[in-house]
Structure formats: structure tokens, C-alpha cells
Amino acid sequence: MSSVPETPAFSLDPGPGLREMQDWVHGFAANVIRPAAAEWDEREETPWPILEEAAKIGLYSLEFFGEQWLGPTGLGIPMAFEELFWGDAGIALSLTGSSLAAVALSSNGTNEQMGEWLPQMFGGPGDIKLAAFCSSEPDAGSDVAAIRTRATYDEAAGEWVLNGTKTWATNGGIADVHVVVASVDPALGSRGQASFIVPPGTKGLSQGQKFRKHGIRASHTAEVVLDGVRVPGRCLLGGKDRLDQRLARVREGGSAGEQAAMKTFERSRPSVAAMAVGIGRAAVEYAAEYARHRVQFGRPIGQNQAIAFMLADMQAAVDAARLLTWRAAWMARNGVPFDHAEGSMCKLVAAETAVRVTDQAMQILGGNGYTREFPVERWHRDAKIFTIFEGTSEIQRMIIGRAVTGLDVR
């Protein structure tokens, strides 16, 4: 009689291995990322030297991300991302931006596709590679079903032809490997979409507008233009046979399974939440230290209940967001269904917590908090994007609302 493997118990003790990894990443964030944060925020450029330093020690590598992603607790990526974003969100997003494309590939691709393309998304020391996940479009952000980028199959050549424009793509246009979500059958909406690998140097792919952003300025964000881009048939994630079977099932009224872009976002939400937790934690720590040493009216401002109570709420909120994030990450890794939209829940709470506590940190610092001489104004700018990208707060509430009510909330 065969036994069914038990789901590992959830634990708040990640163990010595992950604690050691956390300390190692924190050291890089404290000694390399944070001292360079203001410079690269002003330059609004990809911090290639820091990527190189991270690659030299194995931090920017497929091996590191793969090891953390596949760990049985599911906590490796959240713990690492929290430390990196504690250092600086813009630089950290340059270091982690390729991982979203890697998640898209891992979620939708075959073993052969993963073996071929994952290494090309990271490269190594002296040969840094980047990847970009391209889903959003000028008229299709939260409304994924509105994607217009079209993929048509050239039977004679055995190639897919992609045409359209993507926007808000991290590493868009400068990446070596692009993962593009496109519509194969527009009549089916989101159920007629698939994801495609666009290999390095493919003709017809170009960078459009590069965006000048409110925050996360050290991360490259741009449009990606696809003009008659031809990719081999093997670049369809999951393969054509699986796509044809899925489309036939949908046309007959059956289920399509998980949609390509949404499948990627659902897997990535706990890691995105961890990024927001890192920013929020940085703000709380900095504001608390400031309150201990800033003297007004003959005593540290932290002795005033108005400040101490604010810090108490800030610390509690960040810790609560982390706990929600760890729970969702563990569930995702161990195949526990998000019956109550736990992925959306952690992302919503962490994002809104980061915005709120960075605002409160600025308030505690007063006029100093509003200047670029202190980092909290940058953290406040960086935090806001987390209520917008990877699913807005409104979309997260809609998903949670559907789970809570069992109704088709719109």
C-alpha cells in the first residue's frame, strides 16, 4: 500500500541554512547596494557594476535563484528579496527583474525549454545577461484579456510571427531573452493566449520609449516593439501540441486551465510582497533610530507618545505583512491552494503597508524626511509602485473579494 507524501508543516523557523543566506544577502545589501543607492537613483540607469559584483559572488545567478526558489520551505526567495529591497528598491529590481521572466518560463515551459533558456537569462561574471517578461500593453494593463499582441503560426516555416507593442517591461529592450504574452486566438480572450521566448538578437524586436519614473529609477522600464518578429516553433512555451489541445478544449466549452500571464503573476506575488516588506522595514528601522537621537524640547522625540505610537503601528504592520508573505510563499511552494486568495492578500497588505510606513517615516523626520539628504523620501517614492504593478491594489481586492464571497465580483 503506497503512502501519500505529507505536506511539510509550516514553520516560522526557516532553519540555519536560510538564516545564513539571509545574513549573506543582507551584508551585500548593506555594504554594496545601500551606499550606491542615491547615485543610481539620480542617474536613472541600470547599475551594471553592481550586477557584476553580485554575479562575482554568485548572488546574481541562476544557481542562487533556483536554489532559493526550489527550497522546501518556500521562504528562500522572500527572505532574500526582503534583504535586497531593504538595501534599495531600484538596484534590487535590477538584480531580481530577470526572475519574473524565469518564473514565466518555469510555470509554462517544458523541461527542455527551461534547460535551454534559463541559463541565458542570467549569464555569469563578465557576461551578465538579463531577461524581461512582457505582458502589459498600452491598452491592456490589469485587463489582461485585452492584449492585442498577435502570434500567428507560419506552417511552412515552422515559425511563430509576433506583432504588437508591450509596455512597462522591466529590462524591456535591453534584455537578452524576452518572454512575450501574445494572443493566438483573439476570439477567446485571455483563454486564447500563450507565452513565447524571443531569443537574443531576434530581428524585429526593439526598445520603444524608456520611462522616467517616480521611483525605482535604477531599474530599466520601457516599451518593447514587436514588428514581424519570427521565432522558431520551439519558442512557444509548453509546445504547440499542448496549446492546440487547450484551444480545442476551450472552443468546445471546456476549461482552459490557468491563463499564461495570470499564472506567472500568481506564482510571483509572495516574492513581490517580500520586496515591499523590505522597503517598509528599512523605513521603520531608520525612523526608529532617528527618533532615538533627535532631541526636541529637551528629550528624544521617540519619548513622545505621538511618535512612539506611530512607530509601534509601523512595526506591527511590517511584521504582519511579512507573516502573510511567508504563509503564501510556503503554500505556493508546497502546492497548497490559495483558497482565500492568500497570494493576493499578502501582496495587497505588503504594498499598502510599505506606502503607509514610508509616509510615516517622512513625517517622523519632519523637514529632513522631505530632502534627498535622507533616504526616506526615496523609499517613499519607491514604495508606491507596489500598489500598481504586478496587479493593482484594486485588482487584488477584487480577487480576494471573489474568494471571500464566492461571487463574480467586478
Tab-separated table of N, CA and C in Angstrom, residues 75-227:
chain	number	residue	atom	x	y	z
A	75	LEU	N	10.596	29.794	1.560
A	75	LEU	CA	10.923	31.076	2.174
A	75	LEU	C	12.224	31.687	1.669
A	76	GLY	N	12.987	30.950	0.864
A	76	GLY	CA	14.277	31.459	0.416
A	76	GLY	C	14.164	32.743	-0.376
A	77	ILE	N	13.294	32.757	-1.392
A	77	ILE	CA	13.128	33.955	-2.219
A	77	ILE	C	12.587	35.134	-1.408
A	78	PRO	N	11.511	34.974	-0.614
A	78	PRO	CA	11.052	36.105	0.187
A	78	PRO	C	12.113	36.670	1.123
A	79	MET	N	12.886	35.795	1.748
A	79	MET	CA	13.915	36.282	2.664
A	79	MET	C	15.013	37.032	1.920
A	80	ALA	N	15.438	36.506	0.779
A	80	ALA	CA	16.484	37.164	0.001
A	80	ALA	C	15.995	38.491	-0.556
A	81	PHE	N	14.773	38.496	-1.109
A	81	PHE	CA	14.239	39.722	-1.708
A	81	PHE	C	14.019	40.807	-0.657
A	82	GLU	N	13.570	40.426	0.532
A	82	GLU	CA	13.395	41.429	1.583
A	82	GLU	C	14.713	42.137	1.883
A	83	GLU	N	15.797	41.374	1.964
A	83	GLU	CA	17.095	41.988	2.263
A	83	GLU	C	17.564	42.897	1.129
A	84	LEU	N	17.412	42.442	-0.112
A	84	LEU	CA	17.861	43.247	-1.247
A	84	LEU	C	17.095	44.565	-1.321
A	85	PHE	N	15.782	44.506	-1.106
A	85	PHE	CA	14.970	45.718	-1.207
A	85	PHE	C	15.095	46.583	0.036
A	86	TRP	N	15.521	46.002	1.140
A	86	TRP	CA	15.924	46.792	2.295
A	86	TRP	C	17.108	47.684	1.902
A	87	GLY	N	17.977	47.166	1.036
A	87	GLY	CA	19.126	47.953	0.585
A	87	GLY	C	18.704	49.092	-0.320
A	88	ASP	N	18.003	48.789	-1.398
A	88	ASP	CA	17.458	49.808	-2.302
A	88	ASP	C	16.569	49.119	-3.321
A	89	ALA	N	15.391	49.677	-3.543
A	89	ALA	CA	14.415	49.019	-4.419
A	89	ALA	C	14.821	49.086	-5.887
A	90	GLY	N	15.345	50.232	-6.347
A	90	GLY	CA	15.700	50.353	-7.755
A	90	GLY	C	16.821	49.403	-8.153
A	91	ILE	N	17.896	49.393	-7.358
A	91	ILE	CA	19.011	48.492	-7.636
A	91	ILE	C	18.564	47.041	-7.477
A	92	ALA	N	17.787	46.771	-6.429
A	92	ALA	CA	17.331	45.400	-6.193
A	92	ALA	C	16.459	44.894	-7.334
A	93	LEU	N	15.640	45.780	-7.906
A	93	LEU	CA	14.791	45.337	-9.013
A	93	LEU	C	15.631	45.028	-10.247
A	94	SER	N	16.752	45.725	-10.416
A	94	SER	CA	17.673	45.363	-11.497
A	94	SER	C	18.266	43.986	-11.263
A	95	LEU	N	18.482	43.644	-9.986
A	95	LEU	CA	19.050	42.340	-9.647
A	95	LEU	C	18.023	41.221	-9.734
A	96	THR	N	16.757	41.542	-9.530
A	96	THR	CA	15.725	40.496	-9.483
A	96	THR	C	14.784	40.528	-10.683
A	97	GLY	N	14.910	41.523	-11.545
A	97	GLY	CA	13.975	41.677	-12.654
A	97	GLY	C	13.921	40.478	-13.582
A	98	SER	N	15.043	39.815	-13.771
A	98	SER	CA	15.070	38.644	-14.652
A	98	SER	C	14.268	37.484	-14.086
A	99	SER	N	14.055	37.495	-12.770
A	99	SER	CA	13.387	36.358	-12.141
A	99	SER	C	11.925	36.236	-12.554
A	100	LEU	N	11.259	37.355	-12.905
A	100	LEU	CA	9.859	37.257	-13.322
A	100	LEU	C	9.753	36.495	-14.640
A	101	ALA	N	10.663	36.787	-15.570
A	101	ALA	CA	10.684	36.031	-16.825
A	101	ALA	C	11.018	34.570	-16.555
A	102	ALA	N	11.919	34.339	-15.594
A	102	ALA	CA	12.271	32.959	-15.243
A	102	ALA	C	11.078	32.220	-14.654
A	103	VAL	N	10.268	32.914	-13.853
A	103	VAL	CA	9.060	32.305	-13.294
A	103	VAL	C	8.078	31.974	-14.414
A	104	ALA	N	7.938	32.896	-15.388
A	104	ALA	CA	7.036	32.644	-16.515
A	104	ALA	C	7.470	31.404	-17.290
A	105	LEU	N	8.767	31.284	-17.500
A	105	LEU	CA	9.297	30.121	-18.204
A	105	LEU	C	9.084	28.851	-17.390
A	106	SER	N	9.387	28.909	-16.094
A	106	SER	CA	9.253	27.729	-15.247
A	106	SER	C	7.801	27.302	-15.088
A	107	SER	N	6.875	28.269	-15.101
A	107	SER	CA	5.458	27.976	-14.901
A	107	SER	C	4.807	27.382	-16.141
A	108	ASN	N	5.297	27.788	-17.320
A	108	ASN	CA	4.609	27.427	-18.562
A	108	ASN	C	5.435	26.567	-19.519
A	109	GLY	N	6.757	26.502	-19.301
A	109	GLY	CA	7.625	25.832	-20.261
A	109	GLY	C	7.868	24.362	-19.970
A	110	THR	N	8.490	23.693	-20.930
A	110	THR	CA	8.877	22.296	-20.769
A	110	THR	C	10.257	22.217	-20.121
A	111	ASN	N	10.652	21.029	-19.714
A	111	ASN	CA	11.980	20.853	-19.130
A	111	ASN	C	13.071	21.225	-20.126
A	112	GLU	N	12.852	20.875	-21.391
A	112	GLU	CA	13.844	21.212	-22.417
A	112	GLU	C	13.968	22.720	-22.585
A	113	GLN	N	12.846	23.416	-22.557
A	113	GLN	CA	12.877	24.876	-22.694
A	113	GLN	C	13.560	25.520	-21.500
A	114	MET	N	13.291	25.014	-20.319
A	114	MET	CA	13.951	25.561	-19.137
A	114	MET	C	15.457	25.339	-19.202
A	115	GLY	N	15.862	24.149	-19.633
A	115	GLY	CA	17.288	23.850	-19.735
A	115	GLY	C	17.997	24.734	-20.741
A	116	GLU	N	17.292	25.109	-21.801
A	116	GLU	CA	17.911	25.936	-22.838
A	116	GLU	C	17.948	27.409	-22.480
A	117	TRP	N	16.835	27.935	-21.922
A	117	TRP	CA	16.707	29.380	-21.816
A	117	TRP	C	17.013	29.968	-20.441
A	118	LEU	N	16.807	29.210	-19.371
A	118	LEU	CA	17.076	29.774	-18.044
A	118	LEU	C	18.519	30.255	-17.890
A	119	PRO	N	19.522	29.485	-18.314
A	119	PRO	CA	20.898	29.988	-18.182
A	119	PRO	C	21.140	31.278	-18.949
A	120	GLN	N	20.434	31.460	-20.064
A	120	GLN	CA	20.626	32.657	-20.874
A	120	GLN	C	19.929	33.880	-20.295
A	121	MET	N	19.187	33.691	-19.211
A	121	MET	CA	18.525	34.818	-18.557
A	121	MET	C	19.402	35.474	-17.499
A	122	PHE	N	20.503	34.822	-17.119
A	122	PHE	CA	21.351	35.355	-16.058
A	122	PHE	C	22.810	35.514	-16.479
A	123	GLY	N	23.332	34.596	-17.277
A	123	GLY	CA	24.739	34.673	-17.645
A	123	GLY	C	25.632	34.407	-16.450
A	124	GLY	N	26.779	35.110	-16.410
A	124	GLY	CA	27.726	34.918	-15.316
A	124	GLY	C	28.681	36.087	-15.234
A	125	PRO	N	29.640	36.052	-14.316
A	125	PRO	CA	30.592	37.154	-14.180
A	125	PRO	C	31.284	37.451	-15.502
A	126	GLY	N	31.345	38.724	-15.863
A	126	GLY	CA	31.956	39.136	-17.110
A	126	GLY	C	31.056	38.968	-18.316
A	127	ASP	N	29.889	38.358	-18.120
A	127	ASP	CA	28.943	38.140	-19.225
A	127	ASP	C	27.521	38.162	-18.668
A	128	ILE	N	27.146	39.313	-18.092
A	128	ILE	CA	25.845	39.462	-17.464
A	128	ILE	C	24.741	39.393	-18.515
A	129	LYS	N	23.702	38.620	-18.234
A	129	LYS	CA	22.527	38.541	-19.101
A	129	LYS	C	21.303	39.024	-18.319
A	130	LEU	N	20.321	39.532	-19.060
A	130	LEU	CA	19.063	39.971	-18.463
A	130	LEU	C	17.900	39.315	-19.189
A	131	ALA	N	16.775	39.231	-18.498
A	131	ALA	CA	15.543	38.733	-19.104
A	131	ALA	C	14.420	39.706	-18.810
A	132	ALA	N	13.387	39.694	-19.669
A	132	ALA	CA	12.245	40.586	-19.490
A	132	ALA	C	10.957	39.808	-19.712
A	133	PHE	N	9.978	40.065	-18.852
A	133	PHE	CA	8.641	39.485	-19.025
A	133	PHE	C	7.741	40.578	-19.583
A	134	CYS	N	7.147	40.328	-20.740
A	134	CYS	CA	6.377	41.353	-21.453
A	134	CYS	C	4.922	40.935	-21.542
A	135	SER	N	4.086	41.525	-20.692
A	135	SER	CA	2.664	41.228	-20.693
A	135	SER	C	1.837	42.485	-20.942
A	136	SER	N	2.031	43.532	-20.136
A	136	SER	CA	1.224	44.751	-20.239
A	136	SER	C	1.370	45.423	-21.597
A	137	GLU	N	0.294	46.091	-21.985
A	137	GLU	CA	0.273	46.841	-23.241
A	137	GLU	C	-0.349	48.207	-22.991
A	138	PRO	N	-0.222	49.149	-23.938
A	138	PRO	CA	-0.806	50.479	-23.735
A	138	PRO	C	-2.297	50.436	-23.383
A	139	ASP	N	-3.036	49.464	-23.913
A	139	ASP	CA	-4.469	49.353	-23.630
A	139	ASP	C	-4.821	48.086	-22.874
A	140	ALA	N	-3.827	47.428	-22.296
A	140	ALA	CA	-4.072	46.176	-21.568
A	140	ALA	C	-3.098	46.074	-20.407
A	141	GLY	N	-3.516	46.628	-19.261
A	141	GLY	CA	-2.713	46.507	-18.056
A	141	GLY	C	-3.339	45.455	-17.166
A	142	SER	N	-4.219	45.911	-16.259
A	142	SER	CA	-4.946	44.953	-15.416
A	142	SER	C	-5.884	44.082	-16.242
A	143	ASP	N	-6.371	44.618	-17.364
A	143	ASP	CA	-7.279	43.871	-18.239
A	143	ASP	C	-6.468	43.002	-19.194
A	144	VAL	N	-5.990	41.872	-18.695
A	144	VAL	CA	-5.119	41.004	-19.478
A	144	VAL	C	-5.835	40.470	-20.720
A	145	ALA	N	-7.148	40.327	-20.640
A	145	ALA	CA	-7.901	39.804	-21.778
A	145	ALA	C	-7.855	40.740	-22.983
A	146	ALA	N	-7.453	42.009	-22.748
A	146	ALA	CA	-7.425	42.997	-23.830
A	146	ALA	C	-6.106	43.003	-24.607
A	147	ILE	N	-5.204	42.082	-24.312
A	147	ILE	CA	-3.923	42.018	-25.022
A	147	ILE	C	-4.151	41.889	-26.522
A	148	ARG	N	-3.452	42.761	-27.287
A	148	ARG	CA	-3.612	42.778	-28.743
A	148	ARG	C	-2.414	42.199	-29.488
A	149	THR	N	-1.294	42.090	-28.813
A	149	THR	CA	-0.128	41.495	-29.481
A	149	THR	C	-0.530	40.140	-30.030
A	150	ARG	N	-0.269	39.934	-31.319
A	150	ARG	CA	-0.774	38.742	-32.011
A	150	ARG	C	0.370	37.804	-32.362
A	151	ALA	N	0.123	36.542	-32.190
A	151	ALA	CA	1.062	35.496	-32.608
A	151	ALA	C	0.365	34.612	-33.630
A	152	THR	N	0.934	34.534	-34.823
A	152	THR	CA	0.371	33.672	-35.864
A	152	THR	C	1.420	32.653	-36.273
A	153	TYR	N	0.956	31.462	-36.609
A	153	TYR	CA	1.882	30.375	-36.927
A	153	TYR	C	2.071	30.256	-38.430
A	154	ASP	N	3.325	30.313	-38.861
A	154	ASP	CA	3.692	30.114	-40.270
A	154	ASP	C	4.014	28.638	-40.442
A	155	GLU	N	3.040	27.897	-40.919
A	155	GLU	CA	3.172	26.443	-41.024
A	155	GLU	C	4.357	26.046	-41.890
A	156	ALA	N	4.542	26.748	-43.014
A	156	ALA	CA	5.603	26.379	-43.958
A	156	ALA	C	6.984	26.536	-43.337
A	157	ALA	N	7.168	27.627	-42.570
A	157	ALA	CA	8.475	27.897	-41.978
A	157	ALA	C	8.638	27.266	-40.600
A	158	GLY	N	7.519	26.829	-39.995
A	158	GLY	CA	7.592	26.289	-38.639
A	158	GLY	C	7.946	27.359	-37.628
A	159	GLU	N	7.472	28.587	-37.888
A	159	GLU	CA	7.811	29.722	-37.029
A	159	GLU	C	6.545	30.448	-36.571
A	160	TRP	N	6.661	31.096	-35.415
A	160	TRP	CA	5.625	31.996	-34.927
A	160	TRP	C	6.024	33.428	-35.277
A	161	VAL	N	5.037	34.231	-35.697
A	161	VAL	CA	5.285	35.625	-36.053
A	161	VAL	C	4.547	36.510	-35.055
A	162	LEU	N	5.286	37.367	-34.362
A	162	LEU	CA	4.729	38.219	-33.309
A	162	LEU	C	4.683	39.666	-33.761
A	163	ASN	N	3.546	40.321	-33.531
A	163	ASN	CA	3.381	41.735	-33.841
A	163	ASN	C	2.609	42.412	-32.717
A	164	GLY	N	3.122	43.562	-32.261
A	164	GLY	CA	2.434	44.308	-31.216
A	164	GLY	C	3.406	45.163	-30.432
A	165	THR	N	2.882	45.832	-29.415
A	165	THR	CA	3.701	46.684	-28.551
A	165	THR	C	3.418	46.348	-27.096
A	166	LYS	N	4.470	46.092	-26.348
A	166	LYS	CA	4.380	45.857	-24.913
A	166	LYS	C	4.875	47.097	-24.165
A	167	THR	N	4.391	47.273	-22.952
A	167	THR	CA	4.812	48.440	-22.179
A	167	THR	C	5.089	48.042	-20.730
A	168	TRP	N	5.731	48.955	-19.989
A	168	TRP	CA	6.060	48.730	-18.580
A	168	TRP	C	6.873	47.459	-18.375
A	169	ALA	N	7.728	47.136	-19.319
A	169	ALA	CA	8.525	45.913	-19.216
A	169	ALA	C	9.846	46.194	-18.504
A	170	THR	N	10.048	45.569	-17.342
A	170	THR	CA	11.338	45.651	-16.660
A	170	THR	C	12.395	44.976	-17.519
A	171	ASN	N	13.478	45.687	-17.797
A	171	ASN	CA	14.559	45.242	-18.692
A	171	ASN	C	14.115	45.194	-20.154
A	172	GLY	N	12.954	45.754	-20.468
A	172	GLY	CA	12.446	45.704	-21.830
A	172	GLY	C	13.374	46.349	-22.842
A	173	GLY	N	13.696	45.627	-23.898
A	173	GLY	CA	14.548	46.152	-24.960
A	173	GLY	C	16.026	45.965	-24.729
A	174	ILE	N	16.465	45.899	-23.460
A	174	ILE	CA	17.890	45.680	-23.177
A	174	ILE	C	18.142	44.248	-22.733
A	175	ALA	N	17.071	43.476	-22.550
A	175	ALA	CA	17.219	42.084	-22.112
A	175	ALA	C	17.767	41.221	-23.239
A	176	ASP	N	18.420	40.148	-22.847
A	176	ASP	CA	18.899	39.167	-23.818
A	176	ASP	C	17.762	38.237	-24.237
A	177	VAL	N	16.915	37.888	-23.270
A	177	VAL	CA	15.783	36.998	-23.533
A	177	VAL	C	14.502	37.700	-23.099
A	178	HIS	N	13.528	37.764	-24.012
A	178	HIS	CA	12.220	38.325	-23.691
A	178	HIS	C	11.186	37.200	-23.689
A	179	VAL	N	10.325	37.192	-22.683
A	179	VAL	CA	9.178	36.295	-22.655
A	179	VAL	C	7.944	37.151	-22.933
A	180	VAL	N	7.248	36.853	-24.027
A	180	VAL	CA	6.163	37.693	-24.509
A	180	VAL	C	4.837	36.938	-24.451
A	181	VAL	N	3.845	37.557	-23.812
A	181	VAL	CA	2.494	37.009	-23.811
A	181	VAL	C	1.755	37.578	-25.026
A	182	ALA	N	1.198	36.704	-25.852
A	182	ALA	CA	0.518	37.133	-27.075
A	182	ALA	C	-0.767	36.349	-27.280
A	183	SER	N	-1.647	36.905	-28.089
A	183	SER	CA	-2.921	36.261	-28.399
A	183	SER	C	-2.777	35.392	-29.636
A	184	VAL	N	-3.133	34.134	-29.496
A	184	VAL	CA	-3.129	33.202	-30.624
A	184	VAL	C	-4.509	33.171	-31.276
A	185	ASP	N	-5.543	33.274	-30.438
A	185	ASP	CA	-6.931	33.298	-30.921
A	185	ASP	C	-7.658	34.420	-30.185
A	186	PRO	N	-7.708	35.639	-30.761
A	186	PRO	CA	-8.316	36.787	-30.083
A	186	PRO	C	-9.770	36.558	-29.681
A	187	ALA	N	-10.490	35.721	-30.407
A	187	ALA	CA	-11.900	35.482	-30.108
A	187	ALA	C	-12.087	34.830	-28.739
A	188	LEU	N	-11.033	34.200	-28.224
A	188	LEU	CA	-11.123	33.503	-26.935
A	188	LEU	C	-10.663	34.363	-25.763
A	189	GLY	N	-10.284	35.620	-26.037
A	189	GLY	CA	-9.823	36.493	-24.966
A	189	GLY	C	-8.571	35.956	-24.301
A	190	SER	N	-8.545	36.029	-22.968
A	190	SER	CA	-7.360	35.566	-22.245
A	190	SER	C	-7.137	34.065	-22.382
A	191	ARG	N	-8.196	33.314	-22.704
A	191	ARG	CA	-8.066	31.863	-22.861
A	191	ARG	C	-7.375	31.491	-24.165
A	192	GLY	N	-7.231	32.461	-25.054
A	192	GLY	CA	-6.568	32.209	-26.332
A	192	GLY	C	-5.160	32.745	-26.399
A	193	GLN	N	-4.537	32.933	-25.229
A	193	GLN	CA	-3.184	33.496	-25.175
A	193	GLN	C	-2.136	32.435	-24.867
A	194	ALA	N	-0.891	32.769	-25.217
A	194	ALA	CA	0.235	31.884	-24.935
A	194	ALA	C	1.473	32.733	-24.723
A	195	SER	N	2.521	32.123	-24.211
A	195	SER	CA	3.784	32.830	-23.965
A	195	SER	C	4.865	32.312	-24.897
A	196	PHE	N	5.725	33.230	-25.349
A	196	PHE	CA	6.759	32.904	-26.318
A	196	PHE	C	8.111	33.440	-25.856
A	197	ILE	N	9.147	32.671	-26.108
A	197	ILE	CA	10.523	33.128	-25.914
A	197	ILE	C	10.974	33.863	-27.175
A	198	VAL	N	11.523	35.059	-26.993
A	198	VAL	CA	12.175	35.758	-28.096
A	198	VAL	C	13.677	35.722	-27.801
A	199	PRO	N	14.440	34.934	-28.571
A	199	PRO	CA	15.871	34.743	-28.285
A	199	PRO	C	16.683	36.021	-28.504
A	200	PRO	N	17.910	36.047	-27.988
A	200	PRO	CA	18.788	37.200	-28.170
A	200	PRO	C	19.019	37.505	-29.650
A	201	GLY	N	19.004	38.795	-29.990
A	201	GLY	CA	19.340	39.227	-31.343
A	201	GLY	C	18.272	38.980	-32.381
A	202	THR	N	17.058	38.630	-31.959
A	202	THR	CA	15.990	38.368	-32.925
A	202	THR	C	15.599	39.665	-33.643
A	203	LYS	N	15.532	39.613	-34.955
A	203	LYS	CA	15.174	40.795	-35.739
A	203	LYS	C	13.707	41.155	-35.519
A	204	GLY	N	13.443	42.465	-35.538
A	204	GLY	CA	12.077	42.955	-35.392
A	204	GLY	C	11.708	43.362	-33.985
A	205	LEU	N	12.516	42.973	-32.983
A	205	LEU	CA	12.267	43.401	-31.607
A	205	LEU	C	13.132	44.618	-31.310
A	206	SER	N	12.511	45.676	-30.816
A	206	SER	CA	13.260	46.891	-30.496
A	206	SER	C	12.683	47.544	-29.247
A	207	GLN	N	13.488	48.379	-28.645
A	207	GLN	CA	13.029	49.129	-27.476
A	207	GLN	C	12.287	50.377	-27.927
A	208	GLY	N	11.123	50.603	-27.344
A	208	GLY	CA	10.394	51.835	-27.591
A	208	GLY	C	10.766	52.872	-26.549
A	209	GLN	N	9.778	53.539	-26.012
A	209	GLN	CA	10.013	54.582	-25.020
A	209	GLN	C	10.575	54.008	-23.731
A	210	LYS	N	11.639	54.640	-23.213
A	210	LYS	CA	12.113	54.306	-21.873
A	210	LYS	C	11.458	55.288	-20.915
A	211	PHE	N	10.859	54.762	-19.841
A	211	PHE	CA	10.086	55.606	-18.939
A	211	PHE	C	10.953	56.233	-17.852
A	212	ARG	N	10.731	57.504	-17.596
A	212	ARG	CA	11.339	58.202	-16.468
A	212	ARG	C	10.330	58.142	-15.328
A	213	LYS	N	10.704	57.486	-14.244
A	213	LYS	CA	9.730	57.100	-13.234
A	213	LYS	C	9.858	57.901	-11.944
A	214	HIS	N	8.784	57.870	-11.180
A	214	HIS	CA	8.717	58.491	-9.859
A	214	HIS	C	9.682	57.806	-8.896
A	215	GLY	N	9.747	56.494	-8.962
A	215	GLY	CA	10.623	55.718	-8.077
A	215	GLY	C	11.263	54.572	-8.835
A	216	ILE	N	11.888	53.662	-8.101
A	216	ILE	CA	12.666	52.532	-8.652
A	216	ILE	C	13.431	52.958	-9.921
A	217	ARG	N	14.127	54.077	-9.827
A	217	ARG	CA	14.733	54.687	-11.010
A	217	ARG	C	15.938	53.918	-11.539
A	218	ALA	N	16.579	53.122	-10.695
A	218	ALA	CA	17.749	52.364	-11.151
A	218	ALA	C	17.345	51.112	-11.913
A	219	SER	N	16.049	50.888	-12.052
A	219	SER	CA	15.549	49.751	-12.817
A	219	SER	C	15.042	50.250	-14.165
A	220	HIS	N	15.466	49.585	-15.219
A	220	HIS	CA	15.112	49.967	-16.589
A	220	HIS	C	13.692	49.503	-16.904
A	221	THR	N	12.820	50.445	-17.293
A	221	THR	CA	11.443	50.134	-17.654
A	221	THR	C	11.141	50.771	-19.000
A	222	ALA	N	10.672	49.989	-19.966
A	222	ALA	CA	10.497	50.523	-21.314
A	222	ALA	C	9.430	49.770	-22.084
A	223	GLU	N	9.057	50.354	-23.227
A	223	GLU	CA	8.207	49.661	-24.184
A	223	GLU	C	9.056	48.680	-24.996
A	224	VAL	N	8.407	47.646	-25.475
A	224	VAL	CA	9.042	46.682	-26.370
A	224	VAL	C	8.176	46.584	-27.621
A	225	VAL	N	8.766	46.888	-28.773
A	225	VAL	CA	8.046	46.869	-30.035
A	225	VAL	C	8.373	45.584	-30.779
A	226	LEU	N	7.337	44.876	-31.195
A	226	LEU	CA	7.482	43.608	-31.927
A	226	LEU	C	6.922	43.813	-33.331
A	227	ASP	N	7.811	43.876	-34.304
A	227	ASP	CA	7.420	44.165	-35.690
A	227	ASP	C	7.846	43.000	-36.577
